[in-house]
């Protein structure tokens, strides 16, 4: 059995499901069932290196919920989610359309299996729209000129661009990728990012990174300075670049600093002036 995908995840053309895939490994960490034996084996190896990565996955997901709600409440009515992953409720469009039923959402992923699940499981509100396209974050121009995207989103109006739990799998220049997307988006658009770092628990994260490498999956970690550079020229929303459990969470101040090492991620939300 094979599935097909584009090049951004380091697996070109037809790839047997015996080869683990990052989106299905992430689904396993979240407790999902849309994964194969190869994904589960790789995930268990990663868990031995980073036992708390399930916590990190859940914290990432909750950050997506809060950041999407924040954008919808700020008036954003169009969302572009790159690296959608296997659907896990509540999904981004559900959060956005709870606040604004007329919100329009375009999901992008480079794994046709992900898109098949998304189309089967994710339907939007009657007033809004939910669209799914195949695309790779390493080719932003192709995504931006996709006819289905252009038929769903008006790029002359603000868009919420979401790249959560994605960029640590990108080996090309993230700065250039982000710039290409933002140059095409209207003022008032927002950028939402969450990605892995080794700043808090370097040995643990590097060990997990090595498992990904052995499994022929790209996995790059970035410093706070590197993540901050992706937001150059944008107006960062307070509290800036922080671990995701410290972004707009009422009880953030009460969370022990040791929890930062369990999650080992940075996030940020910023507005294009």
XYZ file of C-alpha atoms in Angstrom:
273
model
C 0.000 0.000 0.000
C 1.302 3.458 -0.847
C 0.347 7.058 -0.336
C 1.589 10.062 -2.337
C 2.956 13.374 -1.133
C 5.015 16.354 -2.202
C 8.625 16.960 -1.213
C 8.550 19.112 1.918
C 8.725 16.298 4.444
C 11.758 14.614 2.925
C 9.772 11.770 1.315
C 9.427 12.175 -2.426
C 6.765 10.711 -4.725
C 5.131 7.431 -3.804
C 5.920 6.367 -0.255
C 4.859 3.062 1.344
C 2.894 3.368 4.552
C 5.707 1.322 6.080
C 7.546 4.659 6.106
C 6.412 6.766 9.103
C 4.972 10.195 8.415
C 5.155 13.203 10.720
C 1.418 13.953 10.639
C 0.504 10.390 11.593
C 3.135 10.313 14.354
C 1.603 13.534 15.713
C -1.837 11.932 15.514
C -0.506 9.063 17.643
C 0.865 11.511 20.233
C -2.599 13.101 20.436
C -4.225 9.715 21.023
C -5.641 9.415 17.511
C -6.201 6.229 15.540
C -5.334 7.400 12.027
C -1.809 6.003 11.972
C 0.019 2.861 10.868
C 2.355 0.423 12.600
C 5.421 2.218 11.230
C 4.137 5.491 12.686
C 3.478 3.907 16.071
C 6.920 2.296 16.193
C 8.619 5.590 15.383
C 6.432 7.416 17.905
C 7.358 4.978 20.671
C 11.055 5.478 19.905
C 10.566 9.243 20.138
C 8.660 8.831 23.408
C 11.601 6.946 24.894
C 13.811 9.926 24.071
C 11.246 12.597 25.023
C 8.672 11.052 27.396
C 6.687 14.284 27.654
C 6.197 14.858 23.933
C 2.528 13.848 24.266
C 2.149 16.788 26.650
C 3.867 19.045 24.116
C 1.460 17.907 21.384
C -1.591 18.647 23.539
C -0.226 22.044 24.604
C 0.397 22.894 20.938
C -3.176 21.958 20.122
C -4.589 24.106 22.914
C -2.481 27.029 21.736
C -4.095 26.618 18.315
C -7.508 26.850 19.964
C -6.649 30.033 21.881
C -4.817 31.772 19.040
C -7.597 31.019 16.541
C -10.210 32.342 18.944
C -8.068 35.438 19.534
C -7.855 36.142 15.801
C -11.570 35.591 15.237
C -12.428 37.888 18.134
C -10.026 40.465 16.649
C -12.067 40.464 13.439
C -10.195 37.982 11.247
C -12.668 36.162 9.011
C -10.244 34.313 6.724
C -7.807 31.620 7.853
C -5.027 29.777 6.026
C -3.773 26.755 7.980
C -0.567 25.236 6.577
C 0.318 21.721 7.707
C -3.159 20.785 8.834
C -2.410 17.270 10.036
C -4.903 14.528 10.842
C -8.199 16.079 12.064
C -8.531 16.259 15.853
C -11.602 18.000 17.265
C -12.074 20.805 17.853
C -10.405 21.792 14.600
C -9.381 25.288 13.569
C -12.472 25.979 11.472
C -14.729 24.893 14.350
C -13.049 27.338 16.731
C -13.149 30.185 14.199
C -16.761 29.558 13.204
C -17.894 29.370 16.827
C -16.868 33.019 17.082
C -17.677 34.025 13.503
C -19.980 31.622 11.619
C -19.058 33.324 8.337
C -15.336 32.584 8.738
C -13.662 31.029 5.705
C -10.884 28.477 6.250
C -8.431 26.894 3.815
C -6.495 23.876 5.049
C -3.242 22.901 3.313
C -1.279 19.671 3.702
C 1.186 17.732 1.567
C -0.150 14.309 2.597
C -3.138 13.138 0.522
C -4.096 10.794 3.374
C -4.485 13.800 5.668
C -6.609 15.590 3.077
C -8.795 12.522 2.581
C -9.491 12.385 6.316
C -10.048 16.135 6.450
C -12.569 16.142 3.619
C -14.430 13.235 5.200
C -14.498 14.549 8.759
C -14.366 18.355 8.669
C -17.350 20.342 7.479
C -17.846 24.037 8.087
C -20.804 26.155 9.096
C -23.548 27.022 6.619
C -22.507 30.684 6.566
C -18.759 30.055 6.280
C -16.591 27.912 4.030
C -14.002 25.189 4.595
C -11.666 24.175 1.769
C -8.812 21.666 1.544
C -5.915 21.831 -0.894
C -2.787 19.780 -1.428
C 0.334 21.882 -1.108
C 3.760 22.061 0.466
C 4.945 24.838 2.764
C 8.303 24.818 0.957
C 6.528 26.087 -2.181
C 4.449 29.006 -0.902
C 3.986 30.487 -4.376
C 2.176 27.343 -5.531
C -0.122 27.482 -2.507
C -0.870 31.163 -3.006
C -1.848 30.731 -6.653
C -3.939 27.601 -6.109
C -7.348 28.201 -7.756
C -9.244 26.693 -4.826
C -7.481 28.971 -2.362
C -8.131 32.009 -4.525
C -11.763 30.961 -4.851
C -12.156 30.795 -1.077
C -10.009 33.623 0.284
C -9.820 37.264 -0.739
C -6.124 38.053 -0.287
C -6.848 41.781 -0.448
C -8.443 41.370 3.001
C -6.745 40.229 6.244
C -5.942 36.540 6.656
C -4.880 34.567 9.718
C -1.882 32.478 8.605
C -1.300 29.502 10.903
C 1.823 27.310 10.894
C 1.623 25.303 14.107
C 3.782 22.235 14.823
C 5.086 22.483 11.258
C 8.263 24.508 10.837
C 10.497 22.126 12.787
C 10.039 19.795 9.805
C 11.211 22.414 7.289
C 14.870 22.370 6.270
C 14.733 25.307 3.850
C 14.885 28.973 4.882
C 11.851 29.614 7.048
C 12.501 33.368 6.872
C 12.013 33.327 3.090
C 8.961 31.066 3.279
C 7.273 33.318 5.841
C 8.182 36.447 3.862
C 6.678 35.027 0.668
C 3.389 34.297 2.409
C 3.235 37.632 4.229
C 4.105 39.662 1.132
C 0.973 38.217 -0.493
C -1.302 38.997 2.467
C -3.087 42.245 3.248
C -2.218 44.583 6.127
C -4.057 43.457 9.245
C -3.232 39.817 8.525
C -1.802 37.780 11.400
C 0.960 35.170 11.597
C 0.644 32.317 14.127
C 3.594 29.972 14.710
C 4.491 27.268 17.212
C 7.683 25.227 16.837
C 10.099 23.036 18.794
C 13.180 24.379 20.583
C 16.084 22.804 22.432
C 16.513 25.862 24.669
C 14.868 24.264 27.714
C 15.851 20.575 27.537
C 18.626 20.209 24.959
C 19.597 16.586 25.623
C 15.993 15.358 25.526
C 15.065 17.237 22.369
C 18.299 16.349 20.563
C 17.728 12.664 21.349
C 14.233 12.853 19.853
C 15.632 14.749 16.872
C 18.077 11.893 16.278
C 15.195 9.397 16.134
C 13.538 11.498 13.446
C 16.844 11.648 11.540
C 17.330 7.881 11.667
C 13.768 7.468 10.419
C 14.635 9.793 7.511
C 12.316 12.538 8.738
C 13.587 16.127 8.969
C 13.468 17.646 12.445
C 15.087 20.989 13.161
C 15.028 22.884 16.433
C 15.338 26.655 16.693
C 16.398 29.105 19.369
C 14.206 31.898 20.642
C 16.274 34.345 18.595
C 15.669 32.357 15.411
C 11.924 32.129 16.039
C 11.792 35.853 16.803
C 13.438 36.593 13.440
C 10.479 35.035 11.626
C 8.306 37.872 12.945
C 10.564 40.682 11.698
C 8.525 43.683 10.576
C 5.365 42.502 12.336
C 3.692 43.759 15.501
C 4.013 40.964 18.058
C 0.998 40.358 20.255
C 1.889 40.327 23.975
C 3.467 38.388 25.618
C 5.660 37.915 22.535
C 7.704 34.768 21.860
C 6.983 32.398 24.740
C 6.248 28.715 25.398
C 2.703 28.036 24.163
C 1.308 27.361 27.650
C 2.328 30.921 28.553
C 0.425 32.580 25.711
C -2.943 34.065 26.743
C -3.589 31.465 29.417
C -5.077 32.794 32.648
C -3.110 30.414 34.871
C 0.206 30.861 33.002
C 1.898 32.663 35.893
C 1.241 29.698 38.177
C 2.870 27.164 35.834
C 6.270 25.979 37.053
C 9.308 26.848 34.890
C 10.067 23.108 34.813
C 6.986 22.660 32.607
C 8.749 24.657 29.868
C 11.176 21.737 29.474
C 8.320 19.255 29.105
C 6.823 21.276 26.246
C 10.055 22.605 24.671
C 8.305 24.867 22.176
C 8.059 28.558 21.344
C 5.023 30.280 19.910
C 4.131 33.721 18.713
C 1.275 35.696 17.188
C 1.847 38.920 15.266
C -0.026 41.397 13.085
C 1.115 42.711 9.723
C 0.965 46.531 9.945
